[in-house]
Short mmCIF file of C-alpha atoms in Angstrom, two decimals:
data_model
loop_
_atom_site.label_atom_id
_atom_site.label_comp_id
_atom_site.label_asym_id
_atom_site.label_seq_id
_atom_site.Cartn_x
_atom_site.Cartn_y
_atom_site.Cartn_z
CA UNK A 27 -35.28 9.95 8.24
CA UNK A 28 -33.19 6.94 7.35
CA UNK A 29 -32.97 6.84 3.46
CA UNK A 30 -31.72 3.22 3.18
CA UNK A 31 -33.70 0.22 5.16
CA UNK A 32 -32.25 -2.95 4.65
CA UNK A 33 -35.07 -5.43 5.38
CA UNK A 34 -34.28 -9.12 6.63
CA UNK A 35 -36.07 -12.46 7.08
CA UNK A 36 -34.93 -14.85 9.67
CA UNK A 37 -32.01 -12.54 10.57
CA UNK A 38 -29.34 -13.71 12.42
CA UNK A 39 -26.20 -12.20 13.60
CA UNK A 40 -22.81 -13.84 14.67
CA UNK A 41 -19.03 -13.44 15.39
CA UNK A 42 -16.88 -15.98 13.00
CA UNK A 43 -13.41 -15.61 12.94
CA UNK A 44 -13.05 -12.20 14.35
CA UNK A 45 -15.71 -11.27 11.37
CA UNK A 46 -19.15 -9.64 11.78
CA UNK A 47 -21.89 -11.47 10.03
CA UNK A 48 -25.63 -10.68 9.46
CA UNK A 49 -27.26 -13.74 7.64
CA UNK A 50 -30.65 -14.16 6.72
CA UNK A 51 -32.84 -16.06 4.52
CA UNK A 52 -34.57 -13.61 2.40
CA UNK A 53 -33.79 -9.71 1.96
CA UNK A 54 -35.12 -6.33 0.08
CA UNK A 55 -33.80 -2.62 0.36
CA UNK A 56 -35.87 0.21 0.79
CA UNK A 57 -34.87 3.23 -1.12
CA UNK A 58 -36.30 6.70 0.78
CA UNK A 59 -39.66 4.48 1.88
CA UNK A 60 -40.36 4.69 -1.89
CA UNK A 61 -38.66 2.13 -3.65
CA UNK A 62 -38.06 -1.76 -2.38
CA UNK A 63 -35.83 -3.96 -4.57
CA UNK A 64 -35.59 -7.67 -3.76
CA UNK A 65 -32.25 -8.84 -3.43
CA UNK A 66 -32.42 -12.23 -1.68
CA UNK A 67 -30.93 -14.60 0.84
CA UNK A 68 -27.38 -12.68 1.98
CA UNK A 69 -24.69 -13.46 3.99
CA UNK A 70 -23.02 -9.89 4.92
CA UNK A 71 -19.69 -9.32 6.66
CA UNK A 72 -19.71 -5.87 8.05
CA UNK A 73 -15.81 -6.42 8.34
CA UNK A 74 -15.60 -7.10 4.71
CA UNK A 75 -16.56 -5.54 1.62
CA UNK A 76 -19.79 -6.62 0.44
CA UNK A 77 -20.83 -7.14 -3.40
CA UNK A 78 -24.52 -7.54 -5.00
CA UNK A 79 -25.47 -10.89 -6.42
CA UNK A 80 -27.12 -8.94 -9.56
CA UNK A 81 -25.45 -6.64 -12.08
CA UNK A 82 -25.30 -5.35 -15.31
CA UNK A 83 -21.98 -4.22 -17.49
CA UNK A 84 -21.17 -2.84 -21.33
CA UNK A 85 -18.27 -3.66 -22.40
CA UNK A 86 -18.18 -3.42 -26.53
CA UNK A 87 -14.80 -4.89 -27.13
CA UNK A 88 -14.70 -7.59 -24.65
CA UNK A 89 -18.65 -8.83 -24.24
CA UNK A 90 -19.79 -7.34 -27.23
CA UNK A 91 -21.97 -5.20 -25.13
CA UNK A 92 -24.50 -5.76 -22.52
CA UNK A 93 -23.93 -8.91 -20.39
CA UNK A 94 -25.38 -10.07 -16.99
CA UNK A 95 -23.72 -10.87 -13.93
CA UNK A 96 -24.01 -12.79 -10.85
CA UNK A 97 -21.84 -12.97 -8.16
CA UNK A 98 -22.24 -16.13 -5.07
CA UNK A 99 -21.59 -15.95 -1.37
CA UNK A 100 -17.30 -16.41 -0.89
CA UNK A 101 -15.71 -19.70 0.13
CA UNK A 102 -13.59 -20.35 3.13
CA UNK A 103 -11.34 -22.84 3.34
CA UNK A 104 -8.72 -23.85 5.76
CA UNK A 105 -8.17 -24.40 9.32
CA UNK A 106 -8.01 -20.87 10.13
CA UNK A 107 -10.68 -20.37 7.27
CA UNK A 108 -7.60 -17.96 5.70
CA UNK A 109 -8.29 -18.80 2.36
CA UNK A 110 -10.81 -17.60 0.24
CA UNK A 111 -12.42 -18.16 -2.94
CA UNK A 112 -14.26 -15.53 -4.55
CA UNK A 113 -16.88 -16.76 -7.66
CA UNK A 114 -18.74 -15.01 -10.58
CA UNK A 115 -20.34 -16.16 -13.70
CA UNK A 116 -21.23 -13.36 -16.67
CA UNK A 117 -23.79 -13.60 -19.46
CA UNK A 118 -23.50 -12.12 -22.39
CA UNK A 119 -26.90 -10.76 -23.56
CA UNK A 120 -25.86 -8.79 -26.55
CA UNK A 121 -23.69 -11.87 -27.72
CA UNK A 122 -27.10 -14.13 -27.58
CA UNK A 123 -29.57 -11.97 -28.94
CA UNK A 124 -27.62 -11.57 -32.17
CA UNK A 125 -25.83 -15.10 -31.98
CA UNK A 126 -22.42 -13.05 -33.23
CA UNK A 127 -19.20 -12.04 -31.78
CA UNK A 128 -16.15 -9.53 -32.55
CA UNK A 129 -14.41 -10.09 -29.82
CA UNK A 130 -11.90 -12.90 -30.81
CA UNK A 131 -9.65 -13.38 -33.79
CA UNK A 132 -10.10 -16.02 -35.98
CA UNK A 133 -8.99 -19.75 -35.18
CA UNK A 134 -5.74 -20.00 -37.38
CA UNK A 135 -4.48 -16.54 -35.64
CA UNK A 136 -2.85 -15.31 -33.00
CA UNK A 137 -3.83 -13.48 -29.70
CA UNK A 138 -2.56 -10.25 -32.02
CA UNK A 139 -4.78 -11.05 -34.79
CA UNK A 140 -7.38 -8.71 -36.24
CA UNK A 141 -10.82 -9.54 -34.18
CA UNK A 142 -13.40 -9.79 -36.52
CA UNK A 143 -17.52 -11.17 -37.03
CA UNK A 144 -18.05 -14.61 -36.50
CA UNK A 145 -20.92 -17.28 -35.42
CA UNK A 146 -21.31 -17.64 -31.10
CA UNK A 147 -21.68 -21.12 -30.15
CA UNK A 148 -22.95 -21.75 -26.74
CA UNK A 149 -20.41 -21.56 -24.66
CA UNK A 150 -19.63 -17.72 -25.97
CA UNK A 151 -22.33 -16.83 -23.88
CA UNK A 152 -20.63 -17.16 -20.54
CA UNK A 153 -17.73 -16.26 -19.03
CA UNK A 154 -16.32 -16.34 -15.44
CA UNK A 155 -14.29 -14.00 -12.79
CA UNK A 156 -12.61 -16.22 -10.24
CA UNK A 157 -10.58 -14.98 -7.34
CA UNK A 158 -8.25 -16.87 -4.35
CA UNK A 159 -7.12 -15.07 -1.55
CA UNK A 160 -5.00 -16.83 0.87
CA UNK A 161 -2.77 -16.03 3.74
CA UNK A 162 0.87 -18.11 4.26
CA UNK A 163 2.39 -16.89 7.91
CA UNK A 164 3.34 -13.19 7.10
CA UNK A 165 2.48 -13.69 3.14
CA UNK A 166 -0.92 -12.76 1.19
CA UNK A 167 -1.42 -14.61 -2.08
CA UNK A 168 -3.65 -13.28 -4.72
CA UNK A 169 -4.83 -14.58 -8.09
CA UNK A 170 -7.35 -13.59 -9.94
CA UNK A 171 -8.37 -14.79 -13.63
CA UNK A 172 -11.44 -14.03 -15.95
CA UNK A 173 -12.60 -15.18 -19.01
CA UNK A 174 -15.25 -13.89 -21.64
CA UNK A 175 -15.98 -17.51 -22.91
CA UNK A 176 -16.21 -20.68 -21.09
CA UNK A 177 -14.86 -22.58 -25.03
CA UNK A 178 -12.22 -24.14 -24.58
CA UNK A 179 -11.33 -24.00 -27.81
CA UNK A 180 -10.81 -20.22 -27.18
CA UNK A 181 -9.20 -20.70 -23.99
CA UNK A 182 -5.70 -19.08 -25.30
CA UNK A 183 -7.63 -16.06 -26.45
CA UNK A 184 -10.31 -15.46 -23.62
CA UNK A 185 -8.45 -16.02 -20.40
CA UNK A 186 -6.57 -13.24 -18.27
CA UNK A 187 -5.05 -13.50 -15.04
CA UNK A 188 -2.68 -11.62 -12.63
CA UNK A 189 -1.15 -13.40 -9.17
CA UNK A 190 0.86 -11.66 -6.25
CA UNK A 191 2.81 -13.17 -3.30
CA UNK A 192 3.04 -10.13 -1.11
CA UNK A 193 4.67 -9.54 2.25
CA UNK A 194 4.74 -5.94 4.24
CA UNK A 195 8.15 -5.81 5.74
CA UNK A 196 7.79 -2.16 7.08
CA UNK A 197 5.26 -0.01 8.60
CA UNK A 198 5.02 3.09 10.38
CA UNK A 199 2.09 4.82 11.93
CA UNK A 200 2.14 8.11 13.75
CA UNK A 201 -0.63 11.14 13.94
CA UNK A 202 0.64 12.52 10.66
CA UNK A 203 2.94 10.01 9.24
CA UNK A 204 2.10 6.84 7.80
CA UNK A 205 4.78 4.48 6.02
CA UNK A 206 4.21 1.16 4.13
CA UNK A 207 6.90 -1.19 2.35
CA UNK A 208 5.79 -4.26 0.67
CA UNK A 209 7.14 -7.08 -1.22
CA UNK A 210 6.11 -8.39 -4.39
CA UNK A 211 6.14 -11.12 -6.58
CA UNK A 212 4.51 -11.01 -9.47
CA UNK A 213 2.83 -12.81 -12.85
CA UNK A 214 0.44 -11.75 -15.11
CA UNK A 215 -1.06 -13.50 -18.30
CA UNK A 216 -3.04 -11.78 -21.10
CA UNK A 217 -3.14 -7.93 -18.91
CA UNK A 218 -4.15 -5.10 -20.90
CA UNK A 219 -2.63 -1.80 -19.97
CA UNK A 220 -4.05 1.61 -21.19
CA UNK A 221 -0.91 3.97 -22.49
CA UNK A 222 -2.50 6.86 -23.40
CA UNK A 223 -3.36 7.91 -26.44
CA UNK A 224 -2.14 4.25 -27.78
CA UNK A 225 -5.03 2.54 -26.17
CA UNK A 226 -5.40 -0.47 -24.26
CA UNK A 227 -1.89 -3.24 -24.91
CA UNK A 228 -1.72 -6.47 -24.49
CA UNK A 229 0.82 -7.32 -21.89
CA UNK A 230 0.47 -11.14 -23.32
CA UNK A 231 2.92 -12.41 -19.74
CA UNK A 232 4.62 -10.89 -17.05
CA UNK A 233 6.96 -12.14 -14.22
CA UNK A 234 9.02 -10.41 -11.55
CA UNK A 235 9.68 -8.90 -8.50
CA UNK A 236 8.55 -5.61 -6.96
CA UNK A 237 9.98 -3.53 -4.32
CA UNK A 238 6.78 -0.57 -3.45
CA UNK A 239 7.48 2.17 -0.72
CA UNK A 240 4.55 4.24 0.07
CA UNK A 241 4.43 7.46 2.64
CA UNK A 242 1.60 9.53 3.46
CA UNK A 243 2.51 13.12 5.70
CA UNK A 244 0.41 16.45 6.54
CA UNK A 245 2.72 19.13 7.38
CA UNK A 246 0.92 22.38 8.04
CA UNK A 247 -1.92 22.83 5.25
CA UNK A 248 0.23 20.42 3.15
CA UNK A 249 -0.60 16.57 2.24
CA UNK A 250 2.39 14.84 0.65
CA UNK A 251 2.56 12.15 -0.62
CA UNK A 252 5.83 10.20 -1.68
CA UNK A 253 6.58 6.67 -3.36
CA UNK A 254 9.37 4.60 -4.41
CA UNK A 255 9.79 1.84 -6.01
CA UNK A 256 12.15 -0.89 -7.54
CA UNK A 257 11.50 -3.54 -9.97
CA UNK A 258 12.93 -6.17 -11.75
CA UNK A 259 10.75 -8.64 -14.53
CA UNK A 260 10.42 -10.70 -18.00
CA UNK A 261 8.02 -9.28 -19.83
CA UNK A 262 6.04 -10.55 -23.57
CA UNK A 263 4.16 -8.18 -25.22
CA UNK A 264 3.92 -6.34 -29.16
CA UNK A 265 7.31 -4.40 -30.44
CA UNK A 266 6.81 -0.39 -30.63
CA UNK A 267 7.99 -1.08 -34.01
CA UNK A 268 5.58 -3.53 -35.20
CA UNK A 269 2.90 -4.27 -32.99
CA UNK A 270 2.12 -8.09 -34.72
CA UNK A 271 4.86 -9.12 -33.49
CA UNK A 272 5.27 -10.28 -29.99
CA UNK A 273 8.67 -9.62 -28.06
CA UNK A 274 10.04 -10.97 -24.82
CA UNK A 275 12.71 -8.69 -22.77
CA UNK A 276 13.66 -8.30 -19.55
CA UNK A 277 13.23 -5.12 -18.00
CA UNK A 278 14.49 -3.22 -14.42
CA UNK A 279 13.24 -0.13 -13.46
CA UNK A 280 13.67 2.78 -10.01
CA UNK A 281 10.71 5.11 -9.78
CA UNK A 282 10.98 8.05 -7.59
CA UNK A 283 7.66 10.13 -7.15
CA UNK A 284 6.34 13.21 -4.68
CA UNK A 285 3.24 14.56 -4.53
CA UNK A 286 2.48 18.08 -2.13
CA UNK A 287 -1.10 19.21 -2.46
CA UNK A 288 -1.58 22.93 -0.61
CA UNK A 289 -4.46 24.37 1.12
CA UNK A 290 -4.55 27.86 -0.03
CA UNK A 291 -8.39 28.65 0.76
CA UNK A 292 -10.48 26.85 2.93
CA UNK A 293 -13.63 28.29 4.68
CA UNK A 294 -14.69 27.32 7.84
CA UNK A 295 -17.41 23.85 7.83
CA UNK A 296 -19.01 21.60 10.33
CA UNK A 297 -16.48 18.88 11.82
CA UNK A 298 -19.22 16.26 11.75
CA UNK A 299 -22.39 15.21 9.80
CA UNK A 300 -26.06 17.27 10.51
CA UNK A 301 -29.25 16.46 9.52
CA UNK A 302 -29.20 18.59 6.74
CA UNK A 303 -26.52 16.69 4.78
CA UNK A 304 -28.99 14.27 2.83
CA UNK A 305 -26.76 14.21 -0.47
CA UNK A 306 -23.58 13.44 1.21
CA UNK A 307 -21.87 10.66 3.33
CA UNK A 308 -19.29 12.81 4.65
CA UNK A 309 -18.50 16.76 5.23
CA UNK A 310 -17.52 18.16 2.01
CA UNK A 311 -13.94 19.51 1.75
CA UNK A 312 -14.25 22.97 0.11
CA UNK A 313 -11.02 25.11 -0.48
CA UNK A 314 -9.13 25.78 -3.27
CA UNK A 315 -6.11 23.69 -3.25
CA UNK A 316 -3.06 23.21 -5.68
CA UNK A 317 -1.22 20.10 -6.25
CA UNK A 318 2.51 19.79 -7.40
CA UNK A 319 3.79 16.50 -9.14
CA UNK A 320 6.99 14.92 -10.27
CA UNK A 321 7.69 12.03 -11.17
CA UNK A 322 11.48 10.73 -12.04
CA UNK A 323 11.56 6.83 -13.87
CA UNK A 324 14.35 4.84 -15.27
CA UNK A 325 13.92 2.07 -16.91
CA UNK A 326 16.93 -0.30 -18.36
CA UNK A 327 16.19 -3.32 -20.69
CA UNK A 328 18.54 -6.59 -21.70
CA UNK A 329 18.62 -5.42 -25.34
CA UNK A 330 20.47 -2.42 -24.03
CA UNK A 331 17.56 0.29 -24.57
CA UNK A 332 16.47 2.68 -21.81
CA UNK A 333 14.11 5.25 -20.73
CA UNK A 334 14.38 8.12 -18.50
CA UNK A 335 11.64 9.86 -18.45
CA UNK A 336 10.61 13.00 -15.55
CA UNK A 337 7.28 13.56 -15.65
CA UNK A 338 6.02 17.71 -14.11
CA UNK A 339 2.24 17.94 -12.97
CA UNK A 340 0.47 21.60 -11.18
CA UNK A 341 -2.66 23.05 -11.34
CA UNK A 342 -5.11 24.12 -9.66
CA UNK A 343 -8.42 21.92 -7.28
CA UNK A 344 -11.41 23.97 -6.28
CA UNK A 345 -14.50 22.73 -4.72
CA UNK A 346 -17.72 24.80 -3.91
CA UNK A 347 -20.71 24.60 -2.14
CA UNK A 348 -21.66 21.81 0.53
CA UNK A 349 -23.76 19.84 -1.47
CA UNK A 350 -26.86 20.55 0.70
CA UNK A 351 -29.55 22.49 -1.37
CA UNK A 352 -31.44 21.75 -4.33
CA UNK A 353 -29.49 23.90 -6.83
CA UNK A 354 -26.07 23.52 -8.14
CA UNK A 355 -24.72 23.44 -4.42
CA UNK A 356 -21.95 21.61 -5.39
CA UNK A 357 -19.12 21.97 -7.97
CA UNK A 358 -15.62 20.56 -8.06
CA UNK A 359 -13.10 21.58 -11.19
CA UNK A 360 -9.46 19.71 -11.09
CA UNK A 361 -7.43 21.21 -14.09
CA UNK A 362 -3.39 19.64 -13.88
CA UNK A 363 -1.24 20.44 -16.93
CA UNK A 364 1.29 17.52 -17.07
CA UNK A 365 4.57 17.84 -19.02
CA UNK A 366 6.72 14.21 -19.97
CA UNK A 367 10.39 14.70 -20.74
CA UNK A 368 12.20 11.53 -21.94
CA UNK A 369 15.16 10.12 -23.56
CA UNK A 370 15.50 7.01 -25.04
CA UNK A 371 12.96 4.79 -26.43
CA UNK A 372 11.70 1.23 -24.80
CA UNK A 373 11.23 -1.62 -26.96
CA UNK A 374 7.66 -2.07 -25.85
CA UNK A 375 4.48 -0.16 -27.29
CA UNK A 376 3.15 -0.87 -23.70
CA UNK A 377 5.43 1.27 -21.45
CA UNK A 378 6.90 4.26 -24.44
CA UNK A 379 6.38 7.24 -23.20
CA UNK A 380 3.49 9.38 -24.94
CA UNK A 381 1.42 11.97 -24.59
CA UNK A 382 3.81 14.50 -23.50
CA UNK A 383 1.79 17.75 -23.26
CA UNK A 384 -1.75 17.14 -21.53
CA UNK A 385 -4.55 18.11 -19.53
CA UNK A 386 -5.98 16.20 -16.64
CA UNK A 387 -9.55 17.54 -16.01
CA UNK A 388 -12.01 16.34 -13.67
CA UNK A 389 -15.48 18.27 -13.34
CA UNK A 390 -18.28 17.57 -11.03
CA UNK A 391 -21.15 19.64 -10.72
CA UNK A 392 -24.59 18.89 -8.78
CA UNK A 393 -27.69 19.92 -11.10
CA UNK A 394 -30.99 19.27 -8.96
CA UNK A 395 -30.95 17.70 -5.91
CA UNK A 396 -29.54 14.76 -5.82
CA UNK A 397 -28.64 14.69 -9.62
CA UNK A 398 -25.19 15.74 -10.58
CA UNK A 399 -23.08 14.85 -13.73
CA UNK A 400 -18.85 13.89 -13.72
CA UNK A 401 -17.29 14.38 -16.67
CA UNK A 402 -13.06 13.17 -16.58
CA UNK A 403 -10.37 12.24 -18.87
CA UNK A 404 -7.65 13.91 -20.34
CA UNK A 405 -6.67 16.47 -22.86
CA UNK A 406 -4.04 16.06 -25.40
CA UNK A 407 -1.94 19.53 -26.33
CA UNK A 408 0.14 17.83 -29.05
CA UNK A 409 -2.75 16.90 -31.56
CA UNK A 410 -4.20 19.06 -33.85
CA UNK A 411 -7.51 17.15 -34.84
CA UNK A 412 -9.72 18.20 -32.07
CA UNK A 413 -11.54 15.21 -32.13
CA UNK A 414 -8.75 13.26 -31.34
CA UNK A 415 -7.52 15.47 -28.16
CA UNK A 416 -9.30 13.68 -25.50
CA UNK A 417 -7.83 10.35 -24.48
CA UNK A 418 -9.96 8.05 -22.35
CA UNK A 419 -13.27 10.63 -21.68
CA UNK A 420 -15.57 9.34 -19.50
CA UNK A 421 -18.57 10.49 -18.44
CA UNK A 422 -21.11 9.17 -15.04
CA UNK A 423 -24.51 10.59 -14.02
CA UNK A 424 -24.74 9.61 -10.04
CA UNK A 425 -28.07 9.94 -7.79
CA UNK A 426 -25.99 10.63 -4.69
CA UNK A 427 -27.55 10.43 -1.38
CA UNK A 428 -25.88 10.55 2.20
CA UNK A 429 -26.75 6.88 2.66
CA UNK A 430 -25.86 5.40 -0.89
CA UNK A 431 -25.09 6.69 -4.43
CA UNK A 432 -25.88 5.25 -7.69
CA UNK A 433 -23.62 5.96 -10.83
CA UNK A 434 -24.32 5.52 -14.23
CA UNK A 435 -20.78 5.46 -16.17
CA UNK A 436 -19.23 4.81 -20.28
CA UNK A 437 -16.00 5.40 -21.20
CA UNK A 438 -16.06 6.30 -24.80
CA UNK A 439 -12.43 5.41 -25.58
CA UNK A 440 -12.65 1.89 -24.40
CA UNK A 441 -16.46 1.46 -24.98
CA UNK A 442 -17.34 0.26 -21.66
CA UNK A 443 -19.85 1.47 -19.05
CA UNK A 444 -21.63 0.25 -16.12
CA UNK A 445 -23.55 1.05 -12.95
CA UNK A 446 -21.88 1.78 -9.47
CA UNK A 447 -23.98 1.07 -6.71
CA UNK A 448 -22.17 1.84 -2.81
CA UNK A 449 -24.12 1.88 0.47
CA UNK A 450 -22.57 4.08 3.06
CA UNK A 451 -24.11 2.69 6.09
CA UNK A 452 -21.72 0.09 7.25
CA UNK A 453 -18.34 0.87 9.50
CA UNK A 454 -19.45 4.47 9.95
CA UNK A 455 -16.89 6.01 12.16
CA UNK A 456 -18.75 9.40 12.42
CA UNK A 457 -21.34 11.31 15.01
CA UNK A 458 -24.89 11.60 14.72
CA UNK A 459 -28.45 10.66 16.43
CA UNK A 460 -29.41 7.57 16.28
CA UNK A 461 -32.72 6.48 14.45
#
């Protein structure tokens, strides 16, 4: 039985511009003929990835907590239609209910100032994501910018935005070989990067150029996976020696990086979907596998510092059960030790190398039908205070269901959560009877 009806009013469907459209005028979905949630008029491109209108968020540091969001149908613009304008406006519930805020510092300091209480006004209780997508011959350009306050008078404190000019200038494709190079250039303004332990750093601007080389092979029970990379960029952001005080440096760096995952167990399974998968969108992957990381990065900087650091990550993958029955039918465990070796020091808090003895663990386990809990983040072997050892735990309770899966996440480093919603239905590439 299908678990996921999408009914439509006035439904049309069209080709535009090599896309596949479905538009209608009104339109609910019907969860497992139990459950029918209004969702409006839609315009869906089945070529495309497709958002809600509707959604909730928590995010303490940035929103305060609980806001509201809602998304509108894309723009096209162009003769082509090749650029696109992407549009959503946020409110900030927990921000109104108690008219205060802690996410800004005060007026007379900087970006790096202490955030602390002070009065919302109106305008505190919206903010915007905005995105332009845009194709020039054989270039993409991307920007994308948010704010979480429409003041202007907190404009130099509330806005973030990233922009690339990309071009792919080589590409490879065979039956178990895939190659991709691409082209960057690149500016940021007010990014916040998560170093480890550290936390989340301002990265206050950004500018360069980016060289990425990506390759994808399966050689006999083995997936590897290499990259390389070159890069060259001005970067602001705080001192690791005093981080009120902003720096600007310029900074080059070569990244070399290989990845071989092995199959050492894998039991025989279906090659296609039955009708007796109802938790799962696709054939679950049991084995027990083991992956093998390094990493090798050097990084120079104009005041004459460096880093190189060579990063070492094994361990072990095993996943169980085929996530068909009622009862803890399903159960993957990832468990990578990773090991950092560096020498020298960078002048950034951003980019220093810490955390040099961990624990990657991810842990998925079904409980009752289509219940099942994921609990991720990583585990710190260099700190005594076992409260303290995990860095960026996170924790998501999904109802999982072959045709869609609802998640239920928070993050308790960062203080943000949310709800993932997918539907599964759309570009299916696999075999089954029709309904």
């Amino acid at each position: 039985e299908p678990q996921l009806v999408i009914n439509n009013k006035d439904f049309k469907f069209f080709r535009e511009n090599n896309d596949t459209k479905i538009k209608t005028k009104w339109s609910s979905l019907t969860f497992d003929d139990k459950l029918t949630i209004p969702i409006g008029p839609r315009n869906i491109n089945i070529d495309r990835e497709n958002y809600f209108r509707w959604g909730f968020a928590y995010d303490k540091q940035k929103y305060d907590g609980v806001s509201v969001y809602r998304s509108f149908d894309p723009l096209f613009f162009g003769k082509n239609k090749n650029t696109q304008f992407d549009f959503l406006g946020k409110f900030n519930i927990q921000r109104f209910l108690s008219g205060k805020t802690k996410s800004f510092s005060s007026e007379n300091e900087d970006i790096l100032g202490d955030k602390i209480e002070q009065d919302a006004n109106f305008l505190d209780y919206f903010g915007i994501d905005a995105g332009l997508k845009s194709s020039i011959g054989d270039w993409d350009f991307i920007l994308e910018a948010e704010t979480n306050s429409v003041d202007f008078d907190k404009l130099d404190k509330s806005l973030e935005g990233k922009s690339y000019l990309t071009k792919n200038i080589y590409l490879k494709n065979d039956n178990n070989y895939f190659a991709s190079g691409d082209l960057a250039f690149f500016g940021t303004f007010r990014e916040k990067t998560n170093n480890g332990s550290l936390g989340e750093i301002l990265v206050n601007n950004s500018y360069g150029v980016l060289y990425d080389l990506e390759i994808f092979k399966n050689e006999k029970n083995t997936n590897v996976t290499r990259n390389i990379s070159l890069g060259y960029g001005k970067y602001e952001s705080p001192s690791r020696i005093n981080s009120k005080n902003l720096i600007s440096k310029q900074r080059s760096n070569f990244s070399l990086k290989q990845k071989n995952e092995y199959v050492l167990w894998q039991p025989e399974s279906e090659r296609f979907l039955t009708d007796d998968y109802i938790y799962s969108p696709s054939v679950i992957n049991q084995g027990f596998f083991w992956l093998i990381e390094g990493n090798a990065d050097f990084l120079r900087y104009e005041d004459g510092n460096k880093q190189d650091v060579i990063l070492i990550k094994t361990g072990p993958k095993l996943v169980l059960g085929s996530f068909k029955k009622d009862y803890l039918d399903y159960t993957e465990i990832q468990l990578y030790p990773r090991f950092k070796f560096n020498r020298g020091n960078s002048p950034f808090s951003f980019d220093q190398v810490v955390d040099s003895s961990v624990v990657e663990f991810n842990i998925k386990q079904q409980l009752y039908k289509a219940l099942a809990v994921n609990f991720s983040g990583d585990f710190n072997l260099e700190n005594n205070n076992l409260e303290d050892n995990f860095i960026n735990p996170t924790i998501e309770i999904s109802f999982n269901r072959r045709a869609y899966n609802i998640g239920l996440f928070y993050n308790f480093d960062n203080q943000e959560g949310g709800i993932n919603f997918d539907i599964y239905s759309f570009n299916f590439s696999g075999l089954g009877r029709n309904f």
